[in-house]
Amino acid sequence: MNKRHALRLLAWTGLAAVAGTGLAACTDRKPSFNAVDITGADYAKGFTLADADGRQRTLADFKGKVVVMFFGYAQCPDVCPTTMTEMAQVKQQLGSDGDKLQVLFVTVDPERDTPTVMKAYMGAFDPAFVALIPTPEQLPALAKDYKAYYKKVEGKTPTSYSMDHSAASFVYDTEGRLRLYARYGAGVPAMVSDLRALLKSD
Protein backbone atom coordinates (compact mmCIF):
# COMPACT_ATOMS: atom_id res chain seq x y z
CA MET A 1 0.00 0.00 0.00
CA ASN A 2 1.56 3.29 -1.04
CA LYS A 3 1.72 6.28 1.29
CA ARG A 4 -0.97 8.29 -0.53
CA HIS A 5 -3.47 5.40 -0.41
CA ALA A 6 -2.77 4.81 3.29
CA LEU A 7 -3.43 8.45 4.15
CA ARG A 8 -6.66 8.41 2.15
CA LEU A 9 -7.81 5.27 3.99
CA LEU A 10 -7.05 6.83 7.38
CA ALA A 11 -8.99 9.97 6.49
CA TRP A 12 -12.00 7.95 5.35
CA THR A 13 -11.93 5.83 8.52
CA GLY A 14 -11.88 8.98 10.64
CA LEU A 15 -14.83 10.51 8.79
CA ALA A 16 -16.81 7.32 9.16
CA ALA A 17 -16.14 7.25 12.90
CA VAL A 18 -17.29 10.85 13.28
CA ALA A 19 -20.42 10.17 11.25
CA GLY A 20 -21.14 7.10 13.31
CA THR A 21 -20.82 9.11 16.51
CA GLY A 22 -23.21 11.71 15.15
CA LEU A 23 -25.80 9.10 14.24
CA ALA A 24 -25.58 7.53 17.68
CA ALA A 25 -26.11 10.91 19.33
CA CYS A 26 -29.18 11.62 17.19
CA THR A 27 -30.95 8.52 18.44
CA ASP A 28 -30.67 9.69 22.07
CA ARG A 29 -32.40 13.05 21.71
CA LYS A 30 -34.49 14.79 24.38
CA PRO A 31 -38.28 15.08 24.01
CA SER A 32 -39.39 17.94 21.77
CA PHE A 33 -42.02 20.22 23.30
CA ASN A 34 -44.39 22.85 21.96
CA ALA A 35 -44.11 24.86 25.19
CA VAL A 36 -40.87 26.50 26.33
CA ASP A 37 -38.59 23.94 27.96
CA ILE A 38 -37.39 25.45 31.26
CA THR A 39 -36.04 22.26 32.79
CA GLY A 40 -33.54 23.18 35.50
CA ALA A 41 -34.91 26.69 36.10
CA ASP A 42 -34.04 28.09 39.52
CA TYR A 43 -37.50 29.51 40.24
CA ALA A 44 -41.07 28.23 40.74
CA LYS A 45 -39.77 25.17 42.56
CA GLY A 46 -42.74 24.77 44.86
CA PHE A 47 -45.30 26.24 47.23
CA THR A 48 -47.26 25.73 50.42
CA LEU A 49 -50.79 27.06 49.93
CA ALA A 50 -54.26 26.39 51.26
CA ASP A 51 -56.81 24.76 48.98
CA ALA A 52 -60.54 25.51 49.01
CA ASP A 53 -60.98 23.04 51.89
CA GLY A 54 -58.37 24.82 54.00
CA ARG A 55 -55.76 22.06 53.65
CA GLN A 56 -52.15 23.09 53.14
CA ARG A 57 -50.97 21.70 49.81
CA THR A 58 -47.50 21.29 48.30
CA LEU A 59 -46.19 19.81 45.05
CA ALA A 60 -45.38 16.61 46.91
CA ASP A 61 -49.14 15.98 47.27
CA PHE A 62 -49.35 15.44 43.51
CA LYS A 63 -46.32 13.20 42.96
CA GLY A 64 -46.98 10.71 40.19
CA LYS A 65 -48.98 13.24 38.17
CA VAL A 66 -48.03 15.94 35.71
CA VAL A 67 -49.09 19.26 37.22
CA VAL A 68 -50.28 22.28 35.25
CA MET A 69 -50.33 25.40 37.44
CA PHE A 70 -52.09 28.60 36.37
CA PHE A 71 -52.51 32.03 38.00
CA GLY A 72 -55.88 33.75 37.54
CA TYR A 73 -59.11 34.78 39.23
CA ALA A 74 -62.74 33.70 39.18
CA GLN A 75 -64.21 36.91 37.76
CA CYS A 76 -61.82 36.93 34.80
CA PRO A 77 -63.96 37.38 31.67
CA ASP A 78 -61.84 35.54 29.11
CA VAL A 79 -58.33 34.15 29.69
CA CYS A 80 -59.08 32.14 32.83
CA PRO A 81 -62.29 30.40 31.74
CA THR A 82 -60.74 29.72 28.34
CA THR A 83 -57.66 28.15 29.92
CA MET A 84 -59.68 26.01 32.34
CA THR A 85 -62.03 24.88 29.56
CA GLU A 86 -59.03 23.89 27.46
CA MET A 87 -57.46 22.01 30.36
CA ALA A 88 -60.69 20.05 30.84
CA GLN A 89 -60.49 19.15 27.14
CA VAL A 90 -56.82 18.20 27.51
CA LYS A 91 -57.68 15.85 30.35
CA GLN A 92 -60.42 14.25 28.27
CA GLN A 93 -58.16 13.82 25.25
CA LEU A 94 -55.48 12.18 27.36
CA GLY A 95 -57.88 9.28 27.74
CA SER A 96 -56.70 6.75 30.30
CA ASP A 97 -53.80 9.08 31.17
CA GLY A 98 -56.22 11.84 32.15
CA ASP A 99 -56.04 10.69 35.77
CA LYS A 100 -52.32 11.47 35.70
CA LEU A 101 -52.99 15.18 35.15
CA GLN A 102 -53.50 17.62 38.01
CA VAL A 103 -54.58 21.18 37.25
CA LEU A 104 -53.91 23.82 39.92
CA PHE A 105 -55.56 27.24 39.78
CA VAL A 106 -53.88 29.87 41.96
CA THR A 107 -56.03 32.93 42.56
CA VAL A 108 -54.50 36.40 42.35
CA ASP A 109 -57.68 37.82 43.87
CA PRO A 110 -57.92 36.31 47.37
CA GLU A 111 -60.11 39.22 48.46
CA ARG A 112 -63.05 37.94 46.40
CA ASP A 113 -62.03 34.37 45.63
CA THR A 114 -63.18 32.75 48.84
CA PRO A 115 -63.11 28.97 49.33
CA THR A 116 -66.81 28.78 48.46
CA VAL A 117 -66.32 30.76 45.26
CA MET A 118 -63.30 28.71 44.21
CA LYS A 119 -65.01 25.37 44.85
CA ALA A 120 -67.86 26.37 42.60
CA TYR A 121 -65.48 27.78 39.99
CA MET A 122 -63.39 24.61 39.77
CA GLY A 123 -66.51 22.48 39.76
CA ALA A 124 -67.69 24.26 36.62
CA PHE A 125 -64.71 22.84 34.72
CA ASP A 126 -63.63 19.67 36.54
CA PRO A 127 -64.19 18.82 40.23
CA ALA A 128 -60.70 17.27 40.32
CA PHE A 129 -59.06 20.61 39.52
CA VAL A 130 -57.65 22.15 42.70
CA ALA A 131 -57.91 25.83 43.62
CA LEU A 132 -55.12 27.29 45.73
CA ILE A 133 -55.80 30.44 47.73
CA PRO A 134 -52.80 32.42 48.93
CA THR A 135 -53.35 34.97 51.65
CA PRO A 136 -52.90 38.63 50.68
CA GLU A 137 -49.61 38.45 52.56
CA GLN A 138 -48.41 35.35 50.68
CA LEU A 139 -49.36 36.47 47.20
CA PRO A 140 -46.58 39.03 46.46
CA ALA A 141 -43.75 36.64 47.37
CA LEU A 142 -45.41 33.77 45.54
CA ALA A 143 -45.87 35.82 42.37
CA LYS A 144 -42.27 36.99 42.56
CA ASP A 145 -41.00 33.44 42.92
CA TYR A 146 -43.02 32.36 39.88
CA LYS A 147 -42.25 35.51 37.90
CA ALA A 148 -46.03 35.89 37.59
CA TYR A 149 -47.53 39.32 36.99
CA TYR A 150 -50.75 40.63 38.54
CA LYS A 151 -52.18 44.09 39.14
CA LYS A 152 -55.48 45.35 40.49
CA VAL A 153 -57.38 47.61 38.09
CA GLU A 154 -59.94 49.77 39.85
CA GLY A 155 -63.56 49.68 38.66
CA LYS A 156 -66.53 51.98 39.07
CA THR A 157 -67.21 50.57 42.55
CA PRO A 158 -64.88 49.14 45.22
CA THR A 159 -65.91 45.57 44.36
CA SER A 160 -66.07 45.85 40.57
CA TYR A 161 -62.33 45.93 40.01
CA SER A 162 -60.55 43.58 37.62
CA MET A 163 -57.13 41.96 37.74
CA ASP A 164 -54.49 42.16 35.06
CA HIS A 165 -52.37 39.02 35.20
CA SER A 166 -49.96 36.86 33.24
CA ALA A 167 -51.61 34.05 31.35
CA ALA A 168 -49.04 31.27 31.02
CA SER A 169 -49.03 27.90 32.77
CA PHE A 170 -46.22 26.15 34.60
CA VAL A 171 -45.91 22.43 33.94
CA TYR A 172 -44.23 19.98 36.34
CA ASP A 173 -43.37 16.36 35.64
CA THR A 174 -44.45 13.40 37.77
CA GLU A 175 -41.49 13.92 40.11
CA GLY A 176 -42.43 17.53 40.85
CA ARG A 177 -39.71 19.05 38.67
CA LEU A 178 -40.49 22.23 36.75
CA ARG A 179 -40.27 21.42 33.03
CA LEU A 180 -42.36 23.69 30.81
CA TYR A 181 -43.68 27.23 30.45
CA ALA A 182 -46.83 27.03 28.32
CA ARG A 183 -47.95 30.32 26.83
CA TYR A 184 -51.64 31.20 26.58
CA GLY A 185 -53.23 30.43 23.23
CA ALA A 186 -51.07 27.46 22.26
CA GLY A 187 -54.17 25.28 22.05
CA VAL A 188 -55.34 21.89 23.26
CA PRO A 189 -53.42 19.64 20.81
CA ALA A 190 -50.09 21.25 21.75
CA MET A 191 -50.67 20.73 25.47
CA VAL A 192 -51.86 17.14 24.97
CA SER A 193 -48.72 16.39 22.96
CA ASP A 194 -46.43 17.93 25.61
CA LEU A 195 -48.09 16.11 28.50
CA ARG A 196 -47.92 12.78 26.66
CA ALA A 197 -44.21 13.39 26.04
CA LEU A 198 -43.64 14.13 29.74
CA LEU A 199 -45.56 11.04 30.85
CA LYS A 200 -43.63 8.90 28.38
CA SER A 201 -40.24 10.28 29.43
CA ASP A 202 -41.06 9.81 33.12
PDB file of C-alpha atoms in Angstrom:
ATOM      1  CA  MET A   1       0.000   0.000   0.000  1.00  0.00           C
ATOM      2  CA  ASN A   2       1.558   3.287  -1.039  1.00  0.00           C
ATOM      3  CA  LYS A   3       1.717   6.282   1.290  1.00  0.00           C
ATOM      4  CA  ARG A   4      -0.970   8.287  -0.531  1.00  0.00           C
ATOM      5  CA  HIS A   5      -3.465   5.401  -0.406  1.00  0.00           C
ATOM      6  CA  ALA A   6      -2.767   4.810   3.294  1.00  0.00           C
ATOM      7  CA  LEU A   7      -3.431   8.452   4.147  1.00  0.00           C
ATOM      8  CA  ARG A   8      -6.664   8.411   2.147  1.00  0.00           C
ATOM      9  CA  LEU A   9      -7.814   5.270   3.992  1.00  0.00           C
ATOM     10  CA  LEU A  10      -7.046   6.825   7.382  1.00  0.00           C
ATOM     11  CA  ALA A  11      -8.991   9.970   6.490  1.00  0.00           C
ATOM     12  CA  TRP A  12     -12.003   7.947   5.353  1.00  0.00           C
ATOM     13  CA  THR A  13     -11.931   5.828   8.518  1.00  0.00           C
ATOM     14  CA  GLY A  14     -11.879   8.976  10.640  1.00  0.00           C
ATOM     15  CA  LEU A  15     -14.829  10.514   8.794  1.00  0.00           C
ATOM     16  CA  ALA A  16     -16.814   7.316   9.164  1.00  0.00           C
ATOM     17  CA  ALA A  17     -16.136   7.252  12.896  1.00  0.00           C
ATOM     18  CA  VAL A  18     -17.291  10.854  13.279  1.00  0.00           C
ATOM     19  CA  ALA A  19     -20.424  10.171  11.246  1.00  0.00           C
ATOM     20  CA  GLY A  20     -21.144   7.099  13.312  1.00  0.00           C
ATOM     21  CA  THR A  21     -20.816   9.109  16.508  1.00  0.00           C
ATOM     22  CA  GLY A  22     -23.207  11.712  15.151  1.00  0.00           C
ATOM     23  CA  LEU A  23     -25.797   9.096  14.238  1.00  0.00           C
ATOM     24  CA  ALA A  24     -25.578   7.532  17.676  1.00  0.00           C
ATOM     25  CA  ALA A  25     -26.106  10.912  19.334  1.00  0.00           C
ATOM     26  CA  CYS A  26     -29.180  11.618  17.189  1.00  0.00           C
ATOM     27  CA  THR A  27     -30.950   8.523  18.443  1.00  0.00           C
ATOM     28  CA  ASP A  28     -30.673   9.692  22.068  1.00  0.00           C
ATOM     29  CA  ARG A  29     -32.399  13.046  21.712  1.00  0.00           C
ATOM     30  CA  LYS A  30     -34.493  14.789  24.382  1.00  0.00           C
ATOM     31  CA  PRO A  31     -38.278  15.082  24.009  1.00  0.00           C
ATOM     32  CA  SER A  32     -39.387  17.936  21.775  1.00  0.00           C
ATOM     33  CA  PHE A  33     -42.018  20.224  23.300  1.00  0.00           C
ATOM     34  CA  ASN A  34     -44.388  22.854  21.957  1.00  0.00           C
ATOM     35  CA  ALA A  35     -44.106  24.861  25.190  1.00  0.00           C
ATOM     36  CA  VAL A  36     -40.871  26.498  26.332  1.00  0.00           C
ATOM     37  CA  ASP A  37     -38.593  23.939  27.959  1.00  0.00           C
ATOM     38  CA  ILE A  38     -37.394  25.453  31.256  1.00  0.00           C
ATOM     39  CA  THR A  39     -36.041  22.263  32.793  1.00  0.00           C
ATOM     40  CA  GLY A  40     -33.542  23.175  35.504  1.00  0.00           C
ATOM     41  CA  ALA A  41     -34.913  26.687  36.099  1.00  0.00           C
ATOM     42  CA  ASP A  42     -34.038  28.085  39.518  1.00  0.00           C
ATOM     43  CA  TYR A  43     -37.499  29.505  40.244  1.00  0.00           C
ATOM     44  CA  ALA A  44     -41.068  28.231  40.741  1.00  0.00           C
ATOM     45  CA  LYS A  45     -39.770  25.174  42.559  1.00  0.00           C
ATOM     46  CA  GLY A  46     -42.736  24.769  44.864  1.00  0.00           C
ATOM     47  CA  PHE A  47     -45.305  26.241  47.226  1.00  0.00           C
ATOM     48  CA  THR A  48     -47.260  25.733  50.415  1.00  0.00           C
ATOM     49  CA  LEU A  49     -50.788  27.057  49.935  1.00  0.00           C
ATOM     50  CA  ALA A  50     -54.257  26.387  51.263  1.00  0.00           C
ATOM     51  CA  ASP A  51     -56.805  24.761  48.978  1.00  0.00           C
ATOM     52  CA  ALA A  52     -60.539  25.508  49.010  1.00  0.00           C
ATOM     53  CA  ASP A  53     -60.977  23.044  51.891  1.00  0.00           C
ATOM     54  CA  GLY A  54     -58.372  24.820  54.002  1.00  0.00           C
ATOM     55  CA  ARG A  55     -55.760  22.063  53.651  1.00  0.00           C
ATOM     56  CA  GLN A  56     -52.150  23.091  53.142  1.00  0.00           C
ATOM     57  CA  ARG A  57     -50.971  21.700  49.814  1.00  0.00           C
ATOM     58  CA  THR A  58     -47.500  21.288  48.296  1.00  0.00           C
ATOM     59  CA  LEU A  59     -46.191  19.813  45.051  1.00  0.00           C
ATOM     60  CA  ALA A  60     -45.383  16.610  46.912  1.00  0.00           C
ATOM     61  CA  ASP A  61     -49.136  15.982  47.272  1.00  0.00           C
ATOM     62  CA  PHE A  62     -49.347  15.437  43.515  1.00  0.00           C
ATOM     63  CA  LYS A  63     -46.320  13.203  42.963  1.00  0.00           C
ATOM     64  CA  GLY A  64     -46.979  10.714  40.188  1.00  0.00           C
ATOM     65  CA  LYS A  65     -48.984  13.240  38.175  1.00  0.00           C
ATOM     66  CA  VAL A  66     -48.029  15.943  35.706  1.00  0.00           C
ATOM     67  CA  VAL A  67     -49.087  19.256  37.218  1.00  0.00           C
ATOM     68  CA  VAL A  68     -50.277  22.284  35.250  1.00  0.00           C
ATOM     69  CA  MET A  69     -50.327  25.404  37.436  1.00  0.00           C
ATOM     70  CA  PHE A  70     -52.089  28.601  36.367  1.00  0.00           C
ATOM     71  CA  PHE A  71     -52.513  32.034  38.001  1.00  0.00           C
ATOM     72  CA  GLY A  72     -55.876  33.754  37.543  1.00  0.00           C
ATOM     73  CA  TYR A  73     -59.107  34.783  39.230  1.00  0.00           C
ATOM     74  CA  ALA A  74     -62.743  33.700  39.183  1.00  0.00           C
ATOM     75  CA  GLN A  75     -64.215  36.913  37.758  1.00  0.00           C
ATOM     76  CA  CYS A  76     -61.816  36.928  34.804  1.00  0.00           C
ATOM     77  CA  PRO A  77     -63.956  37.385  31.674  1.00  0.00           C
ATOM     78  CA  ASP A  78     -61.835  35.542  29.115  1.00  0.00           C
ATOM     79  CA  VAL A  79     -58.333  34.147  29.688  1.00  0.00           C
ATOM     80  CA  CYS A  80     -59.082  32.142  32.831  1.00  0.00           C
ATOM     81  CA  PRO A  81     -62.295  30.397  31.744  1.00  0.00           C
ATOM     82  CA  THR A  82     -60.741  29.718  28.338  1.00  0.00           C
ATOM     83  CA  THR A  83     -57.662  28.147  29.918  1.00  0.00           C
ATOM     84  CA  MET A  84     -59.678  26.008  32.336  1.00  0.00           C
ATOM     85  CA  THR A  85     -62.027  24.881  29.558  1.00  0.00           C
ATOM     86  CA  GLU A  86     -59.026  23.893  27.459  1.00  0.00           C
ATOM     87  CA  MET A  87     -57.455  22.010  30.360  1.00  0.00           C
ATOM     88  CA  ALA A  88     -60.687  20.045  30.837  1.00  0.00           C
ATOM     89  CA  GLN A  89     -60.492  19.145  27.144  1.00  0.00           C
ATOM     90  CA  VAL A  90     -56.821  18.201  27.509  1.00  0.00           C
ATOM     91  CA  LYS A  91     -57.678  15.852  30.355  1.00  0.00           C
ATOM     92  CA  GLN A  92     -60.419  14.253  28.269  1.00  0.00           C
ATOM     93  CA  GLN A  93     -58.160  13.824  25.245  1.00  0.00           C
ATOM     94  CA  LEU A  94     -55.478  12.179  27.359  1.00  0.00           C
ATOM     95  CA  GLY A  95     -57.881   9.284  27.743  1.00  0.00           C
ATOM     96  CA  SER A  96     -56.697   6.747  30.304  1.00  0.00           C
ATOM     97  CA  ASP A  97     -53.798   9.077  31.174  1.00  0.00           C
ATOM     98  CA  GLY A  98     -56.222  11.840  32.151  1.00  0.00           C
ATOM     99  CA  ASP A  99     -56.039  10.692  35.769  1.00  0.00           C
ATOM    100  CA  LYS A 100     -52.318  11.469  35.702  1.00  0.00           C
ATOM    101  CA  LEU A 101     -52.992  15.180  35.145  1.00  0.00           C
ATOM    102  CA  GLN A 102     -53.501  17.621  38.007  1.00  0.00           C
ATOM    103  CA  VAL A 103     -54.575  21.185  37.248  1.00  0.00           C
ATOM    104  CA  LEU A 104     -53.911  23.816  39.923  1.00  0.00           C
ATOM    105  CA  PHE A 105     -55.561  27.237  39.776  1.00  0.00           C
ATOM    106  CA  VAL A 106     -53.880  29.874  41.964  1.00  0.00           C
ATOM    107  CA  THR A 107     -56.034  32.929  42.556  1.00  0.00           C
ATOM    108  CA  VAL A 108     -54.495  36.396  42.350  1.00  0.00           C
ATOM    109  CA  ASP A 109     -57.684  37.816  43.870  1.00  0.00           C
ATOM    110  CA  PRO A 110     -57.920  36.311  47.374  1.00  0.00           C
ATOM    111  CA  GLU A 111     -60.105  39.218  48.464  1.00  0.00           C
ATOM    112  CA  ARG A 112     -63.051  37.943  46.396  1.00  0.00           C
ATOM    113  CA  ASP A 113     -62.029  34.372  45.628  1.00  0.00           C
ATOM    114  CA  THR A 114     -63.181  32.755  48.837  1.00  0.00           C
ATOM    115  CA  PRO A 115     -63.109  28.971  49.326  1.00  0.00           C
ATOM    116  CA  THR A 116     -66.810  28.779  48.458  1.00  0.00           C
ATOM    117  CA  VAL A 117     -66.316  30.764  45.264  1.00  0.00           C
ATOM    118  CA  MET A 118     -63.305  28.710  44.207  1.00  0.00           C
ATOM    119  CA  LYS A 119     -65.010  25.365  44.852  1.00  0.00           C
ATOM    120  CA  ALA A 120     -67.859  26.375  42.597  1.00  0.00           C
ATOM    121  CA  TYR A 121     -65.476  27.777  39.994  1.00  0.00           C
ATOM    122  CA  MET A 122     -63.389  24.615  39.769  1.00  0.00           C
ATOM    123  CA  GLY A 123     -66.508  22.481  39.757  1.00  0.00           C
ATOM    124  CA  ALA A 124     -67.694  24.258  36.623  1.00  0.00           C
ATOM    125  CA  PHE A 125     -64.706  22.836  34.724  1.00  0.00           C
ATOM    126  CA  ASP A 126     -63.632  19.666  36.543  1.00  0.00           C
ATOM    127  CA  PRO A 127     -64.188  18.819  40.227  1.00  0.00           C
ATOM    128  CA  ALA A 128     -60.699  17.268  40.316  1.00  0.00           C
ATOM    129  CA  PHE A 129     -59.058  20.609  39.517  1.00  0.00           C
ATOM    130  CA  VAL A 130     -57.650  22.153  42.698  1.00  0.00           C
ATOM    131  CA  ALA A 131     -57.913  25.826  43.621  1.00  0.00           C
ATOM    132  CA  LEU A 132     -55.125  27.290  45.730  1.00  0.00           C
ATOM    133  CA  ILE A 133     -55.801  30.443  47.727  1.00  0.00           C
ATOM    134  CA  PRO A 134     -52.799  32.422  48.931  1.00  0.00           C
ATOM    135  CA  THR A 135     -53.350  34.968  51.648  1.00  0.00           C
ATOM    136  CA  PRO A 136     -52.900  38.631  50.679  1.00  0.00           C
ATOM    137  CA  GLU A 137     -49.607  38.451  52.556  1.00  0.00           C
ATOM    138  CA  GLN A 138     -48.411  35.348  50.682  1.00  0.00           C
ATOM    139  CA  LEU A 139     -49.355  36.475  47.201  1.00  0.00           C
ATOM    140  CA  PRO A 140     -46.575  39.032  46.465  1.00  0.00           C
ATOM    141  CA  ALA A 141     -43.753  36.645  47.374  1.00  0.00           C
ATOM    142  CA  LEU A 142     -45.412  33.766  45.537  1.00  0.00           C
ATOM    143  CA  ALA A 143     -45.875  35.817  42.371  1.00  0.00           C
ATOM    144  CA  LYS A 144     -42.265  36.995  42.560  1.00  0.00           C
ATOM    145  CA  ASP A 145     -41.002  33.439  42.916  1.00  0.00           C
ATOM    146  CA  TYR A 146     -43.025  32.357  39.877  1.00  0.00           C
ATOM    147  CA  LYS A 147     -42.250  35.512  37.905  1.00  0.00           C
ATOM    148  CA  ALA A 148     -46.026  35.894  37.587  1.00  0.00           C
ATOM    149  CA  TYR A 149     -47.534  39.323  36.991  1.00  0.00           C
ATOM    150  CA  TYR A 150     -50.749  40.632  38.542  1.00  0.00           C
ATOM    151  CA  LYS A 151     -52.183  44.085  39.144  1.00  0.00           C
ATOM    152  CA  LYS A 152     -55.479  45.348  40.489  1.00  0.00           C
ATOM    153  CA  VAL A 153     -57.384  47.610  38.086  1.00  0.00           C
ATOM    154  CA  GLU A 154     -59.940  49.771  39.855  1.00  0.00           C
ATOM    155  CA  GLY A 155     -63.561  49.683  38.657  1.00  0.00           C
ATOM    156  CA  LYS A 156     -66.527  51.984  39.072  1.00  0.00           C
ATOM    157  CA  THR A 157     -67.215  50.567  42.547  1.00  0.00           C
ATOM    158  CA  PRO A 158     -64.878  49.142  45.216  1.00  0.00           C
ATOM    159  CA  THR A 159     -65.906  45.568  44.361  1.00  0.00           C
ATOM    160  CA  SER A 160     -66.065  45.847  40.572  1.00  0.00           C
ATOM    161  CA  TYR A 161     -62.326  45.931  40.015  1.00  0.00           C
ATOM    162  CA  SER A 162     -60.555  43.576  37.623  1.00  0.00           C
ATOM    163  CA  MET A 163     -57.128  41.959  37.741  1.00  0.00           C
ATOM    164  CA  ASP A 164     -54.488  42.156  35.056  1.00  0.00           C
ATOM    165  CA  HIS A 165     -52.368  39.019  35.201  1.00  0.00           C
ATOM    166  CA  SER A 166     -49.962  36.860  33.244  1.00  0.00           C
ATOM    167  CA  ALA A 167     -51.612  34.054  31.347  1.00  0.00           C
ATOM    168  CA  ALA A 168     -49.042  31.270  31.022  1.00  0.00           C
ATOM    169  CA  SER A 169     -49.035  27.900  32.768  1.00  0.00           C
ATOM    170  CA  PHE A 170     -46.216  26.146  34.602  1.00  0.00           C
ATOM    171  CA  VAL A 171     -45.905  22.432  33.941  1.00  0.00           C
ATOM    172  CA  TYR A 172     -44.233  19.975  36.341  1.00  0.00           C
ATOM    173  CA  ASP A 173     -43.370  16.358  35.643  1.00  0.00           C
ATOM    174  CA  THR A 174     -44.452  13.403  37.769  1.00  0.00           C
ATOM    175  CA  GLU A 175     -41.487  13.919  40.107  1.00  0.00           C
ATOM    176  CA  GLY A 176     -42.435  17.533  40.849  1.00  0.00           C
ATOM    177  CA  ARG A 177     -39.712  19.052  38.669  1.00  0.00           C
ATOM    178  CA  LEU A 178     -40.486  22.235  36.753  1.00  0.00           C
ATOM    179  CA  ARG A 179     -40.272  21.423  33.029  1.00  0.00           C
ATOM    180  CA  LEU A 180     -42.361  23.690  30.806  1.00  0.00           C
ATOM    181  CA  TYR A 181     -43.683  27.232  30.450  1.00  0.00           C
ATOM    182  CA  ALA A 182     -46.829  27.033  28.321  1.00  0.00           C
ATOM    183  CA  ARG A 183     -47.954  30.322  26.826  1.00  0.00           C
ATOM    184  CA  TYR A 184     -51.638  31.201  26.579  1.00  0.00           C
ATOM    185  CA  GLY A 185     -53.234  30.430  23.234  1.00  0.00           C
ATOM    186  CA  ALA A 186     -51.074  27.457  22.259  1.00  0.00           C
ATOM    187  CA  GLY A 187     -54.175  25.282  22.054  1.00  0.00           C
ATOM    188  CA  VAL A 188     -55.339  21.889  23.261  1.00  0.00           C
ATOM    189  CA  PRO A 189     -53.423  19.642  20.815  1.00  0.00           C
ATOM    190  CA  ALA A 190     -50.094  21.248  21.748  1.00  0.00           C
ATOM    191  CA  MET A 191     -50.674  20.729  25.473  1.00  0.00           C
ATOM    192  CA  VAL A 192     -51.857  17.139  24.967  1.00  0.00           C
ATOM    193  CA  SER A 193     -48.720  16.395  22.958  1.00  0.00           C
ATOM    194  CA  ASP A 194     -46.433  17.926  25.605  1.00  0.00           C
ATOM    195  CA  LEU A 195     -48.093  16.111  28.497  1.00  0.00           C
ATOM    196  CA  ARG A 196     -47.925  12.782  26.658  1.00  0.00           C
ATOM    197  CA  ALA A 197     -44.215  13.393  26.045  1.00  0.00           C
ATOM    198  CA  LEU A 198     -43.637  14.128  29.738  1.00  0.00           C
ATOM    199  CA  LEU A 199     -45.560  11.043  30.851  1.00  0.00           C
ATOM    200  CA  LYS A 200     -43.633   8.905  28.380  1.00  0.00           C
ATOM    201  CA  SER A 201     -40.240  10.282  29.425  1.00  0.00           C
ATOM    202  CA  ASP A 202     -41.058   9.808  33.115  1.00  0.00           C
TER     203      ASP A 202
END
